[in-house]
Short mmCIF file of C-alpha atoms in Angstrom, two decimals:
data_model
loop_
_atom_site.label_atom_id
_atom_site.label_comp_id
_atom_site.label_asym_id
_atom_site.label_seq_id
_atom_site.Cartn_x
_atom_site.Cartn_y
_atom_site.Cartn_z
CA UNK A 44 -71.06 34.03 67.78
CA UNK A 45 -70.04 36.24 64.70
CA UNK A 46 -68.75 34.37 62.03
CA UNK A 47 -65.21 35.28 60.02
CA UNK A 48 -65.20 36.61 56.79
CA UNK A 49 -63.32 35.51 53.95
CA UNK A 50 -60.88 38.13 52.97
CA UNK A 51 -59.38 37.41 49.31
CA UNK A 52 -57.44 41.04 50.06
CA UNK A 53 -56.27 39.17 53.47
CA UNK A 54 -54.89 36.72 50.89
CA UNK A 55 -53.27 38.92 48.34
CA UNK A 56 -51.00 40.18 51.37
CA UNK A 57 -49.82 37.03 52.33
CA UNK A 58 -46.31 36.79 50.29
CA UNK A 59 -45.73 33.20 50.33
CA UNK A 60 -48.52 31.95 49.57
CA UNK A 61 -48.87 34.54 46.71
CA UNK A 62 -45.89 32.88 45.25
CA UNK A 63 -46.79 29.22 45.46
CA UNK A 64 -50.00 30.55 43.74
CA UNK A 65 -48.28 32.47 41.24
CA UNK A 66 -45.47 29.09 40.45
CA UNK A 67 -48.39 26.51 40.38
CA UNK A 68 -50.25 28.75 37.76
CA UNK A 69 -47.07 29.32 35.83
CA UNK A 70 -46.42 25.84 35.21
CA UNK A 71 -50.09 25.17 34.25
CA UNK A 72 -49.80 27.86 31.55
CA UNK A 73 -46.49 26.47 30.54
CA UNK A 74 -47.62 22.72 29.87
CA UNK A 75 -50.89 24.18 28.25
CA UNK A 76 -48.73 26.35 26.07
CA UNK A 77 -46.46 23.99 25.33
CA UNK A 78 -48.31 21.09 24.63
CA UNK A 79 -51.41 22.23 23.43
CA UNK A 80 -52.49 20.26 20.09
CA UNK A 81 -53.90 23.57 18.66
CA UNK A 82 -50.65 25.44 18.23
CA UNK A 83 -48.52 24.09 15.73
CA UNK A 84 -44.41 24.73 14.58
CA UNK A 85 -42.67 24.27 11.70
CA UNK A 86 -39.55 22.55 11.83
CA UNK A 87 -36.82 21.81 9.49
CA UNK A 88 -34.77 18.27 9.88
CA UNK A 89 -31.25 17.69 8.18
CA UNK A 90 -29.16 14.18 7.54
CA UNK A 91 -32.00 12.58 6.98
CA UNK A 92 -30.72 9.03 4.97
CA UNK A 93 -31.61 8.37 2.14
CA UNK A 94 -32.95 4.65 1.27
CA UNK A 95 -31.97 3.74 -2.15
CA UNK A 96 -32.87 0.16 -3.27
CA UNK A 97 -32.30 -0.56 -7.09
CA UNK A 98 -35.45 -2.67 -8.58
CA UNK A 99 -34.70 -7.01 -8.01
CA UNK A 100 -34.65 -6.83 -12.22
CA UNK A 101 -32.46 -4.17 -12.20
CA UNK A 102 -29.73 -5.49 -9.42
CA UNK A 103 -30.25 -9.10 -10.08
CA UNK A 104 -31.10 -9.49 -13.90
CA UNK A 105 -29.23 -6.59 -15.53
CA UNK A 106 -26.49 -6.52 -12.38
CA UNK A 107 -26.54 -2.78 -12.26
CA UNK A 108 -24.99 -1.37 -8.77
CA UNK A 109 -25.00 2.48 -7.04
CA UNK A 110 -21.60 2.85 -7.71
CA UNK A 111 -21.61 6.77 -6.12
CA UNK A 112 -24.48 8.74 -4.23
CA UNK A 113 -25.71 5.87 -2.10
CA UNK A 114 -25.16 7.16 1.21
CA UNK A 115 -27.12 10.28 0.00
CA UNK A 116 -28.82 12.48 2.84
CA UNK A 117 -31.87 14.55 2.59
CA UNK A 118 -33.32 17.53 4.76
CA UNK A 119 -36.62 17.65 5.52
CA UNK A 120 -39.66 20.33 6.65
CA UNK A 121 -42.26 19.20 8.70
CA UNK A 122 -45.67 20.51 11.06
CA UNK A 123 -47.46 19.99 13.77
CA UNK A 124 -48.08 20.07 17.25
CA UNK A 125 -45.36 21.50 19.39
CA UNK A 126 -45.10 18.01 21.17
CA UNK A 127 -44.80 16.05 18.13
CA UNK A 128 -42.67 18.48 16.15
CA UNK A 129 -40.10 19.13 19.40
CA UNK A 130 -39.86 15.11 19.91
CA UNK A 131 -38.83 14.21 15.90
CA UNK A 132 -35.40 12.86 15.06
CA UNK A 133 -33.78 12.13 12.25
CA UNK A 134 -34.26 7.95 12.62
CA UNK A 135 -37.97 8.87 12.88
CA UNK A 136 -38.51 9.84 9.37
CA UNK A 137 -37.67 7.43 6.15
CA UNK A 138 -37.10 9.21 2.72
CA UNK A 139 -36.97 6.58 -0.19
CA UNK A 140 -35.57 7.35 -3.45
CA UNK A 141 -37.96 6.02 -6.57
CA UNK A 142 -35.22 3.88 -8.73
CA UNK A 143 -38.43 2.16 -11.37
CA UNK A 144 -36.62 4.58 -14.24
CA UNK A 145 -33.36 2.65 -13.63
CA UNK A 146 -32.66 -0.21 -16.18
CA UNK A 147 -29.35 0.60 -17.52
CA UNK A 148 -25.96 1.96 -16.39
CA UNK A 149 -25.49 5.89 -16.26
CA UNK A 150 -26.38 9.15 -13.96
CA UNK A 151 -29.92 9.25 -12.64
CA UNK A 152 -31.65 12.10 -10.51
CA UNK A 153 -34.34 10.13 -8.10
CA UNK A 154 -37.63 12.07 -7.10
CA UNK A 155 -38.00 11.74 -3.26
CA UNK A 156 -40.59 10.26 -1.21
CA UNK A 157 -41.05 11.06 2.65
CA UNK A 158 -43.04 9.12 5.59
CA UNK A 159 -43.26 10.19 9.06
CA UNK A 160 -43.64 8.15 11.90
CA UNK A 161 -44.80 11.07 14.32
CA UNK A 162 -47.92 12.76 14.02
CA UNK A 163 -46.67 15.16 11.53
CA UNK A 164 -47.12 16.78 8.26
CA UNK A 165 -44.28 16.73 5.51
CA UNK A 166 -44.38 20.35 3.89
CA UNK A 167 -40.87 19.39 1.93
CA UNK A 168 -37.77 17.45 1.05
CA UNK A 169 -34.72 18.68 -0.35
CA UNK A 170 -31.96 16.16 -2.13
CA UNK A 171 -28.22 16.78 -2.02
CA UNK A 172 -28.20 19.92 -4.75
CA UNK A 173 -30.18 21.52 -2.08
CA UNK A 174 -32.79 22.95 -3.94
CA UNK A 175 -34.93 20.13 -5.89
CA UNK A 176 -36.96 16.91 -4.22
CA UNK A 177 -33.96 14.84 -5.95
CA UNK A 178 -30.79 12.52 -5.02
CA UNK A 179 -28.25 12.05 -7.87
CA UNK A 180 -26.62 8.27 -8.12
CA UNK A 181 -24.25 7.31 -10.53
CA UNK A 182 -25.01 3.08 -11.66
CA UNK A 183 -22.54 0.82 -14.01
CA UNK A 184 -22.98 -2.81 -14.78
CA UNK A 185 -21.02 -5.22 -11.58
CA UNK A 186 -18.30 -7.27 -13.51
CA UNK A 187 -15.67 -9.93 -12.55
CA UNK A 188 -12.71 -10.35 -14.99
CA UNK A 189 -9.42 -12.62 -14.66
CA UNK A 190 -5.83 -10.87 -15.23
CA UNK A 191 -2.79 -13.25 -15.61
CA UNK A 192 -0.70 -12.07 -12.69
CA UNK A 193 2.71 -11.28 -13.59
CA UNK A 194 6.09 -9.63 -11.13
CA UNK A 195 7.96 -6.67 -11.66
CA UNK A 196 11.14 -5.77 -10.24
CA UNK A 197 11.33 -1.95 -9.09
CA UNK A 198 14.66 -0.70 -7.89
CA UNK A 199 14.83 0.74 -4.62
CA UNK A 200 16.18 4.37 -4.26
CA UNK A 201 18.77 2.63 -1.54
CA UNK A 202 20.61 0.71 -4.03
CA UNK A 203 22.74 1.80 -6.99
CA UNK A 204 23.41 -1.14 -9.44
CA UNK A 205 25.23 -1.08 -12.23
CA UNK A 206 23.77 -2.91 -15.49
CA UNK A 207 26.10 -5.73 -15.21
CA UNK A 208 24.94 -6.73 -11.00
CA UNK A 209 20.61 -6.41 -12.54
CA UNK A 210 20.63 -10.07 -13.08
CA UNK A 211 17.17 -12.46 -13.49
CA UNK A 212 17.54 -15.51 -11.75
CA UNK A 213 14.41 -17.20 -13.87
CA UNK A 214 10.78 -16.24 -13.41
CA UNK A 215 9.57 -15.31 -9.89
CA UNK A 216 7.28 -17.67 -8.16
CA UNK A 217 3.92 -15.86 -6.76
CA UNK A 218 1.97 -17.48 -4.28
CA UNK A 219 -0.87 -16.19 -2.06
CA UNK A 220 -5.08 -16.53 -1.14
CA UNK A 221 -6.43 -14.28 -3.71
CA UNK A 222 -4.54 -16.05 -6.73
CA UNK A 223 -5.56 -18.93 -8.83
CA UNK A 224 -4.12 -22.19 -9.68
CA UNK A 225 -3.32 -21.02 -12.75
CA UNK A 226 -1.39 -17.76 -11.86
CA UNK A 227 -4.45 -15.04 -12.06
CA UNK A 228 -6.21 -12.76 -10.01
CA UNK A 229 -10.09 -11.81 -10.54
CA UNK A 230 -11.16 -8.50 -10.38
CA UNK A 231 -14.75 -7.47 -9.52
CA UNK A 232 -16.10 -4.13 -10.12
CA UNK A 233 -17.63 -1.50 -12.19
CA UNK A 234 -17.16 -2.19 -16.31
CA UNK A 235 -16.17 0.90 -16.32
CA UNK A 236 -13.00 0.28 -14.27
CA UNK A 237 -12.34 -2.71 -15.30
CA UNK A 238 -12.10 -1.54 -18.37
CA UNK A 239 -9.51 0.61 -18.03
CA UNK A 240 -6.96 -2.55 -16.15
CA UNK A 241 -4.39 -3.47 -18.75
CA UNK A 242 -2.60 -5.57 -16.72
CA UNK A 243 -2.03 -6.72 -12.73
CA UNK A 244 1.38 -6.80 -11.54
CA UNK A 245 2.79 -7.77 -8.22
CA UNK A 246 5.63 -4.84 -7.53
CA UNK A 247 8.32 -6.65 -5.74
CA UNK A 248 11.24 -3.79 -4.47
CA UNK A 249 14.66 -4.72 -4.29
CA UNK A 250 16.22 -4.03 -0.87
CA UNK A 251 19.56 -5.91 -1.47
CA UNK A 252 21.83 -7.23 -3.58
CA UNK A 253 22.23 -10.45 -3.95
CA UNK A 254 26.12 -11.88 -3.83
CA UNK A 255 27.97 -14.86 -5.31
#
């Protein structure tokens, strides 16, 4: 009895199985391609937050506070593997901003510090002027301050009174949660706004008259 021979050009004409061949090996190169830990990719991530902690002396002792630039963002380059890099979100790298050089109120530009939690490498980080490794936060001492809390009449467009019918009836009574016993309001904020309040005034319109 003769025995068959094995024809690999037998199997070259057979279409469908060609294909299947030709799919299966396709795939294989793809997943090798794709996540093969020899090729590497750049990749550049934006809106990265920023973490920006002031110092326990600085917050607590001196009561500074990030009065603008604390919800900075930062965009960050990193590289590696095609399976790492492709995978990376935002939420899975943590820039913190370096705030040791902050002990009194004013501007400061913080140098940038990057961690990744994928197996990456950080080439770069870029601040909000988008060119320097920098964030830009403006501090000012956090200050409470009490403001007697008087009323002021404001005419209302809808009424036309004469000098004689603009009549005082005493000294308005104010009442409400946010004032004190003793007729004040506290204010808490930066010095330097607080500075600038002269006065608080409840604005009470005048929507009618009032007859005899």
């Amino acid at each position: 009895m003769m025995k068959k021979r094995f024809s690999f050009s037998y199997l070259l004409h057979k279409d469908k199985l060609m294909m299947f061949v030709s799919l299966i090996l396709a795939i294989i190169i793809w997943v090798l391609v794709v996540y093969n830990q020899g090729s590497t990719q750049e990749r550049t991530i934006s809106g990265v937050p920023v973490s920006i902690t002031l110092t326990p002396y600085a917050s607590e002792d001196l009561q500074l506070r990030i009065v603008d630039g604390a919800d900075a963002v930062a965009t960050v380059r990193v590289q590696g593997s095609r399976s790492a890099v492709g995978t990376l979100r935002a939420q899975d790298i943590t820039v913190t901003a370096d705030t040791s050089a902050v002990l009194k109120e004013g501007i400061y530009k913080l140098p940038l510090r990057v961690t990744s939690s994928g197996n990456c490498n950080v080439l770069g980080v870029v601040g909000d002027d988008g060119s320097s490794n920098t964030v830009t936060i403006t501090c000012d001492v956090w200050s409470e301050k009490a403001f007697a809390l008087t009323a002021d009449s404001v005419e209302s467009p809808k009424l036309s009174l004469s000098d004689s019918e603009k009549t005082i009836f005493g000294t308005p009574s104010i009442s409400g949660a946010a004032i004190g016993k003793e007729g004040t309001v506290t204010v808490s904020g930066p010095k330097s706004l607080i500075r600038r309040i002269a006065r608080v005034a409840a604005v009470i319109p005048e929507e009618k008259k009032i007859a005899e």
